[in-house]
Coordinates of C-alpha atoms and ligand atoms in Angstrom, one line a residue:
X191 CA 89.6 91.7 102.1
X192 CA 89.4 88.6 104.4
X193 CA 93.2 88.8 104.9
X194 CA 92.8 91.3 106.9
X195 CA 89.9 89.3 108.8
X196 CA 91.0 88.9 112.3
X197 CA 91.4 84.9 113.1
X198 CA 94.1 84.3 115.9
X199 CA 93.5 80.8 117.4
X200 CA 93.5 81.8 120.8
X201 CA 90.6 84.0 122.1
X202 CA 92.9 85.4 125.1
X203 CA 91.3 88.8 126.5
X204 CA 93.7 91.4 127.9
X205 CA 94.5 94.5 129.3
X206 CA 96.6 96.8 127.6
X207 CA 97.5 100.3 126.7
X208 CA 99.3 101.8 124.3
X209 CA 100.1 105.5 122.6
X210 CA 101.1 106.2 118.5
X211 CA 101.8 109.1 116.8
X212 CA 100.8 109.2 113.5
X213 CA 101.6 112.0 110.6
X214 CA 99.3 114.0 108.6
X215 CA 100.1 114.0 104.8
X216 CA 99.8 115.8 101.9
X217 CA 98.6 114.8 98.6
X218 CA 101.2 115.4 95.3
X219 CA 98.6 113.3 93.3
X220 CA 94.9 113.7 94.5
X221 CA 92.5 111.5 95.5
X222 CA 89.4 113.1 94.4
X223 CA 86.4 111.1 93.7
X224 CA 85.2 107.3 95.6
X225 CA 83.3 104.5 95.9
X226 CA 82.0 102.8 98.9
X227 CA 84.4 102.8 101.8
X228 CA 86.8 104.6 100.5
X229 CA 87.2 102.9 97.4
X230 CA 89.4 105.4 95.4
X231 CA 88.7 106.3 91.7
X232 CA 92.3 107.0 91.0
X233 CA 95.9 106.3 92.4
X234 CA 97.1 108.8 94.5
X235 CA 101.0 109.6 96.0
X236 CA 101.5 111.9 99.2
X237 CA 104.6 113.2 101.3
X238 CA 103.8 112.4 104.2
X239 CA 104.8 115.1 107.1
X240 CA 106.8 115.0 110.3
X241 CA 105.2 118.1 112.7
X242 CA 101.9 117.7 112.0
X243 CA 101.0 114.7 114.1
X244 CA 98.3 112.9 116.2
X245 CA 99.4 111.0 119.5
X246 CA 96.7 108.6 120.2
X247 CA 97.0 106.4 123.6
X248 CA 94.1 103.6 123.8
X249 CA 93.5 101.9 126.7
X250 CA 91.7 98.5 126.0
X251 CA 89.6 97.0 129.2
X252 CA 88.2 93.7 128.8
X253 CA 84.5 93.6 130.1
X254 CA 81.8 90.7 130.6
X255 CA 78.8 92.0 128.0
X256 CA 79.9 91.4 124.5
X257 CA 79.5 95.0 122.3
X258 CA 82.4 97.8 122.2
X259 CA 82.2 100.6 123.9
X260 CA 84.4 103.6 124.3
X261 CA 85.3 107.4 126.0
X262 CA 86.8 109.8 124.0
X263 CA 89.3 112.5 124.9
X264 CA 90.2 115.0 122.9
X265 CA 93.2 117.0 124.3
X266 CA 92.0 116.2 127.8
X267 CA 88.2 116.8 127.3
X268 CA 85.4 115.0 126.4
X269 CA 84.5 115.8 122.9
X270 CA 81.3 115.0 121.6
X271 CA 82.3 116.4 118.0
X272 CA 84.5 113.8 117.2
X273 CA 81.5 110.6 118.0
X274 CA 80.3 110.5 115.0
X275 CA 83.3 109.7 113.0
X276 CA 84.4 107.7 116.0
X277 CA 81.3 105.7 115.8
X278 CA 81.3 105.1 112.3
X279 CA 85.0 104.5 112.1
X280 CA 84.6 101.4 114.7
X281 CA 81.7 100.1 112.5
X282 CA 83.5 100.0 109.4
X283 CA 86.5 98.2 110.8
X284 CA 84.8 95.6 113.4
X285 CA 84.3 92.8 110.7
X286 CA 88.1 92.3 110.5
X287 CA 88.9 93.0 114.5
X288 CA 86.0 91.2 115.9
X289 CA 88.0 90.9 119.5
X290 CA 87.2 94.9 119.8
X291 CA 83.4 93.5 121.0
X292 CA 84.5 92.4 124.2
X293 CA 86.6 95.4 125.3
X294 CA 85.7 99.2 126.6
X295 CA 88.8 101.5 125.2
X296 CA 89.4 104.7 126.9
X297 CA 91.1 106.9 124.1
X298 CA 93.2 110.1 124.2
X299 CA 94.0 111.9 121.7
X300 CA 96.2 115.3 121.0
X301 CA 97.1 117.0 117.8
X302 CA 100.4 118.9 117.7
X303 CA 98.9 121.7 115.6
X304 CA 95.9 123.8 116.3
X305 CA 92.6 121.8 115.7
X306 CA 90.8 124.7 113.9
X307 CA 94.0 125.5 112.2
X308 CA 92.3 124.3 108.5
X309 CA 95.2 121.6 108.8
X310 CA 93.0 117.6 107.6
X311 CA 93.2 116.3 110.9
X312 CA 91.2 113.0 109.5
X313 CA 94.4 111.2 108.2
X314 CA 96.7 111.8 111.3
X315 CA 93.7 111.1 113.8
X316 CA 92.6 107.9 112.0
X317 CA 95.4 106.4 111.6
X318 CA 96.8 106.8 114.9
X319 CA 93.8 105.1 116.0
X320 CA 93.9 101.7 113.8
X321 CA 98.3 101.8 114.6
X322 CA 96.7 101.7 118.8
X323 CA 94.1 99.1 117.5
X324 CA 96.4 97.1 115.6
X325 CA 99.1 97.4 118.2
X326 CA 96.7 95.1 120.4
X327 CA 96.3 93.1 118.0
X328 CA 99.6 91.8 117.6
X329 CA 99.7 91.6 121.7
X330 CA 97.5 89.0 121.5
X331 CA 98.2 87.4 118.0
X332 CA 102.2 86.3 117.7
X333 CA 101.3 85.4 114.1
X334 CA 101.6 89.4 112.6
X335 CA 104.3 90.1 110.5
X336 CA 105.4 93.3 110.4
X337 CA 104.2 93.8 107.0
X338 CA 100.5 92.8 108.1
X339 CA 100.5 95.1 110.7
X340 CA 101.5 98.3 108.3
X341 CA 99.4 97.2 106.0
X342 CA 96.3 96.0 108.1
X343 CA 96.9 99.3 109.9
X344 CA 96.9 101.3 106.8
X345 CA 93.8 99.3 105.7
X346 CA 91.5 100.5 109.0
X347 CA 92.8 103.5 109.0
X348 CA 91.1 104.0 105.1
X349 CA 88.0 102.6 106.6
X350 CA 87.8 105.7 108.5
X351 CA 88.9 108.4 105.8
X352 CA 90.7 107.3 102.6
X353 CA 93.5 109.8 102.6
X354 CA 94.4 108.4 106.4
X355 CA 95.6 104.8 104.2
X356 CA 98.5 107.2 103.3
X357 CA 99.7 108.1 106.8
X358 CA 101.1 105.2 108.2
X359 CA 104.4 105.2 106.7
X360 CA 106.5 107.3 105.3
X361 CA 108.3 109.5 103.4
X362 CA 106.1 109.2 100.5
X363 CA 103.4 106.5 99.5
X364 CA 101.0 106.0 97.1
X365 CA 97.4 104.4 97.5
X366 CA 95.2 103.2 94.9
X367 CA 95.7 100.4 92.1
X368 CA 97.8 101.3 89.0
X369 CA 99.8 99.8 86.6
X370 CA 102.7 102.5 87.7
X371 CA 103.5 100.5 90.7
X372 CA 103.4 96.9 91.0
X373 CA 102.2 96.3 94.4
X374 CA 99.3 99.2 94.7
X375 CA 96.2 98.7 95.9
X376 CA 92.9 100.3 96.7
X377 CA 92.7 98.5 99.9
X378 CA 96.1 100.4 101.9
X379 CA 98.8 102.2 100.9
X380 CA 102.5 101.3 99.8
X381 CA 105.7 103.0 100.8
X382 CA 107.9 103.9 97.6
X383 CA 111.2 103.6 97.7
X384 CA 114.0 104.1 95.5
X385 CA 113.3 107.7 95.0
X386 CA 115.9 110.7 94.3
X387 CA 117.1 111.6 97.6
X388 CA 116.3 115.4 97.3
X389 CA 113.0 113.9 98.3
X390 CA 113.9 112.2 101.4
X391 CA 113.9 115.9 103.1
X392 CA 111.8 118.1 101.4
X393 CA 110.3 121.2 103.4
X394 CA 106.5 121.6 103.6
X395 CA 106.0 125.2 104.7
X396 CA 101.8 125.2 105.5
X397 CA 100.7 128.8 105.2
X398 CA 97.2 129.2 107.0
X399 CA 95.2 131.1 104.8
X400 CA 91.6 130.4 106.4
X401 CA 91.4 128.2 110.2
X402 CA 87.9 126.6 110.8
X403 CA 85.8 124.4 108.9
X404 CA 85.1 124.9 105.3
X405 CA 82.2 125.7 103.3
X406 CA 82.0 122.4 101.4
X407 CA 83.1 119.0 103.2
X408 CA 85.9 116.5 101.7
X409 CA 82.9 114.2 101.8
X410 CA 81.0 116.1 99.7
X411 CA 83.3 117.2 97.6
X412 CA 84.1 112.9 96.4
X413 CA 80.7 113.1 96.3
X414 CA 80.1 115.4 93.7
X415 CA 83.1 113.4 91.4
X416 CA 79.9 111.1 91.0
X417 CA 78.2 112.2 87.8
X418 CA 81.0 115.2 87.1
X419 CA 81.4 116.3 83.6
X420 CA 84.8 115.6 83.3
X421 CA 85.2 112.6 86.2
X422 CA 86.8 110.1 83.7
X423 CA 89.3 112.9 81.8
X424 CA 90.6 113.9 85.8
X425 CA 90.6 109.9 86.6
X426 CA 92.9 108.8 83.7
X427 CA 95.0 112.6 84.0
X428 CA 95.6 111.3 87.7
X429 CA 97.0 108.0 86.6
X430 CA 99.4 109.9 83.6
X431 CA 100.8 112.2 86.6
X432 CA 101.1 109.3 88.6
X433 CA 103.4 107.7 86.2
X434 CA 105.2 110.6 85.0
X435 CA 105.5 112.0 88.5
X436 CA 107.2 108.4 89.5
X437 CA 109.7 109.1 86.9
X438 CA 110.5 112.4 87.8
X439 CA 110.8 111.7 91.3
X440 CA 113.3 108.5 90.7
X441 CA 115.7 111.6 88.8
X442 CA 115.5 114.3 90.5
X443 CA 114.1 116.3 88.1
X444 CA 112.5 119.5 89.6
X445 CA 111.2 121.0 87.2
X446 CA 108.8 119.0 85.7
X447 CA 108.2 117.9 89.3
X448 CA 106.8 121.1 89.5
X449 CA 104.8 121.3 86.7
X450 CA 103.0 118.1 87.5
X451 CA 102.2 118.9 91.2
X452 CA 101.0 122.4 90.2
X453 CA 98.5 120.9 87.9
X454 CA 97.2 118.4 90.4
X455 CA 96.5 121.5 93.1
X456 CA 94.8 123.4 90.2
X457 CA 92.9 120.5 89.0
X458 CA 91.7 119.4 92.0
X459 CA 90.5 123.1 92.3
X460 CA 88.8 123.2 89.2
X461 CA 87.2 120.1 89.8
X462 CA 84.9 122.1 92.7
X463 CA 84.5 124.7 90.5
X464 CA 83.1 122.6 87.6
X465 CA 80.7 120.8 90.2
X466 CA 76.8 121.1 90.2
X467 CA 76.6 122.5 92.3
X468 CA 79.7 124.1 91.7
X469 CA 81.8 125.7 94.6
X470 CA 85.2 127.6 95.3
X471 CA 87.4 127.0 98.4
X472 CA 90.1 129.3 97.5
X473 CA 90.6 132.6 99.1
X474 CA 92.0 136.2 97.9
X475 CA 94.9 135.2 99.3
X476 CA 95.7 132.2 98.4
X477 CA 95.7 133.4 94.6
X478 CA 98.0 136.3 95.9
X479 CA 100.4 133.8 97.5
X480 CA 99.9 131.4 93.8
X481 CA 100.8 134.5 91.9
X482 CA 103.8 136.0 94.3
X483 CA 105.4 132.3 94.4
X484 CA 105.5 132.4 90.0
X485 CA 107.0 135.5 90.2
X486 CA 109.9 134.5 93.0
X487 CA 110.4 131.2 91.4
X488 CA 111.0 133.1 87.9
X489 CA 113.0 135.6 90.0
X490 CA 115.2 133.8 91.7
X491 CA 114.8 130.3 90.2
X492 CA 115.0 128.6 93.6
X493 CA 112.3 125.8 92.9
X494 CA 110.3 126.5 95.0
X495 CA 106.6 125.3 94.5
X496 CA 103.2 124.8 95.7
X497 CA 100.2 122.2 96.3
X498 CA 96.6 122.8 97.8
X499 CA 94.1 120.7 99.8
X500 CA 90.4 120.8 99.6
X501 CA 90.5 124.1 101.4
X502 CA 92.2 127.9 101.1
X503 CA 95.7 127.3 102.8
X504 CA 98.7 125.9 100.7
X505 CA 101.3 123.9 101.2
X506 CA 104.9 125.3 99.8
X507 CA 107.4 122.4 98.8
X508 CA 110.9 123.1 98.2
X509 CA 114.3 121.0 99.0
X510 CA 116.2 121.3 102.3
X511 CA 119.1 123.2 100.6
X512 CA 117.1 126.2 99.5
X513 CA 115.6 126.5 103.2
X514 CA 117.2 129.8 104.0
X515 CA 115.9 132.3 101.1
X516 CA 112.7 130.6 101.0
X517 CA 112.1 131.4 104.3
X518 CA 113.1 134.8 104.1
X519 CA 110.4 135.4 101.2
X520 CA 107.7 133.3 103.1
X521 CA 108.1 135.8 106.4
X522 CA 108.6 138.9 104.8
X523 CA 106.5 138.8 101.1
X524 CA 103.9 136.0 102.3
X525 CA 102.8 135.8 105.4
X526 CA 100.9 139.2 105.7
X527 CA 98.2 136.8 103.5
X528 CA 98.2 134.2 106.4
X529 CA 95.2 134.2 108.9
X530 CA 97.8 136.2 112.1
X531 CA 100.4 135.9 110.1
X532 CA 100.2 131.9 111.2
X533 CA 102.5 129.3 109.5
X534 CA 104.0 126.0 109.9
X535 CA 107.4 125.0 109.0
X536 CA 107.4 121.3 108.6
X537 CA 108.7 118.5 106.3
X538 CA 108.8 115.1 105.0
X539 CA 108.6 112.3 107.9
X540 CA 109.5 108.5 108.3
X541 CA 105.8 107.5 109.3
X542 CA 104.4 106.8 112.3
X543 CA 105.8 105.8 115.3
X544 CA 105.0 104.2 119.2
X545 CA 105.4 106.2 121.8
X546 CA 106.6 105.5 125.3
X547 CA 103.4 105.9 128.1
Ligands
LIG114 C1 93.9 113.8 99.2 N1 91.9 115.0 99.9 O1 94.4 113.0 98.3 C2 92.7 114.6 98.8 C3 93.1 115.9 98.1 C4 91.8 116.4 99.9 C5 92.3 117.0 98.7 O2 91.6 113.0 100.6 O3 85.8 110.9 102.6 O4 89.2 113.3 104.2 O5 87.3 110.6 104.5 O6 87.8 109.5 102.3 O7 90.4 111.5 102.8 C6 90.3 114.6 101.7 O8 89.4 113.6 101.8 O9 87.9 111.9 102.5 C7 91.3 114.2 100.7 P1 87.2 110.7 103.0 P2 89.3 112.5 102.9 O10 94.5 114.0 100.3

């Protein structure tokens, strides 16, 4: 992508600091299965969420000896967990912000929910790094629109984890080429707009089944898409949901909204499980919670439905207006599953935002 290569005419070097927030998200249409950096195999579409945040500052120190350099602080320690990923992430995206290499950046960084809560924290912590980055950018560059900075930003941020391309803006966006949506690519995400306004406040109730780290990483698991028996069947099935779901979604029509992000969360499931090697990150519980919601929703018919990530906790989706019941069942019936009876009411967000220092 040498759009996105930096080339600013001036080589001015300053000293700056700034602080973003940037949402987590969650996947209607997954992204399961990748080529090199973060190339994805199908389209996907996420909501993306307003609670679950990271807030980011960067400081950025201009020093004599070319090479970047960098402290991490992870909600006000060092934390030598995150380097890796750190490292790696400012590899991947140097070629197109070349200016990093004379600065030393002190960066900060604070989730809003619990870091071993089994919540992604990839997507919110990545992007709210490239937004900082790119933020910088523009301080010294007058030339960037405000499109090239959403999109350059959304761009990094998939050089450090693909599913963090979606959590730039907001309320929902897709990611990956497709003939469903004109200006989709595999390089950022795209905001969609136009959508049923149900949409525009939708509830994500995140019910913690399992905190900590799971048995089998995301990596791994777009890993073992290469080769998978059924990799081109899920690839195409992605891009038929991804079209129907767009209709849906433009009508308002629930239902079969439900039906098709159902499927996804099973598929994606059944992917793992018809791995080699194969492997299972659903808990007990989160088939009790599966089986308790089919039985309320054919109860009460509130539409209340649910999606998964690559792990055991599940994400219940259901419009603003139905908040009240919902609720009632999710306290009483549902969370005796959740690890301490731990859940997270959140919903549908605008994107990511600066913050005041
Ligand atoms: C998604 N997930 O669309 C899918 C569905 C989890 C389930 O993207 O290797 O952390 O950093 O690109 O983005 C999780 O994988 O993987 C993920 P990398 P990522 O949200």
């Amino acid at each position: 992508m040498d759009a996105f290569r930096y080339s600013a005419k001036t080589t001015t070097t300053i000293s700056y600091k700034t602080r973003w927030q940037a949402p987590s998200n969650i996947a209607l249409i997954k992204y399961w299965g990748k080529e090199k950096n973060q190339i994805p195999k199908n389209p996907s579409l996420s909501f993306t969420l307003q609670k679950c945040v990271t807030e980011t500052s960067i400081e950025f120190q201009p020093k004599p000896s070319s090479g970047l350099t960098f402290d991490f602080f992870f909600e006000g320690k060092p934390n030598p967990n995150f380097l890796p990923k750190l490292n790696h992430f400012f590899d991947q995206i140097r070629p197109y912000v070349s200016w990093l290499d004379g600065y030393h950046l002190t960066i900060r960084s604070d989730n809003s929910f619990p870091h071993s809560s089994g919540i992604a924290s990839s997507a919110s912590a990545m992007a709210a790094l490239a937004l900082g980055v790119m933020d910088a950018e523009r301080e010294m560059d007058a030339g960037i629109t405000d499109t090239l900075f959403t999109t350059k930003a959304s761009f990094l941020a998939r050089l450090g984890s693909g599913s963090a391309a979606r959590s730039v803006e907001g309320p929902i966006t897709v990611w990956g080429k497709t003939p469903s949506v004109k200006e989709a690519s595999n390089d950022f995400a795209c905001k969609i707009d136009s959508l049923h306004t149900v949409f525009t406040t939708y509830q994500d109730t995140v019910l913690i089944v399992e905190k900590g780290s799971k048995s089998v990483s995301s990596s791994q698991g777009h890993a073992l898409m290469n080769g998978h028996p059924f990799a081109n069947q899920r690839f195409e099935q992605a891009q038929q949901h991804l079209h129907s779901l767009l209709e849906v979604m433009k009508e308002g029509n629930l239902d079969d909204f439900i039906r098709i992000v159902e499927s996804e969360a099973l598929t994606l499931h059944a992917m793992m499980m018809t791995s080699q090697p194969y492997y299972l990150l659903m808990e007990p519980q989160t088939l009790s919670i599966i089986q308790k919601v089919w039985a309320f929703r054919k109860e009460t018919h509130l539409p209340l439905c649910f999606t998964l990530d690559a792990g055991a906790n599940i994400h219940l989706l259901y419009p603003k207006e139905h908040t009240a019941p919902i609720l009632d069942f999710i306290k009483n019936e549902l969370s005796p599953y959740c690890q301490q009876g731990y859940y997270i009411e959140d919903a549908v967000g605008r994107g990511a935002k600066k913050m005041y220092i």
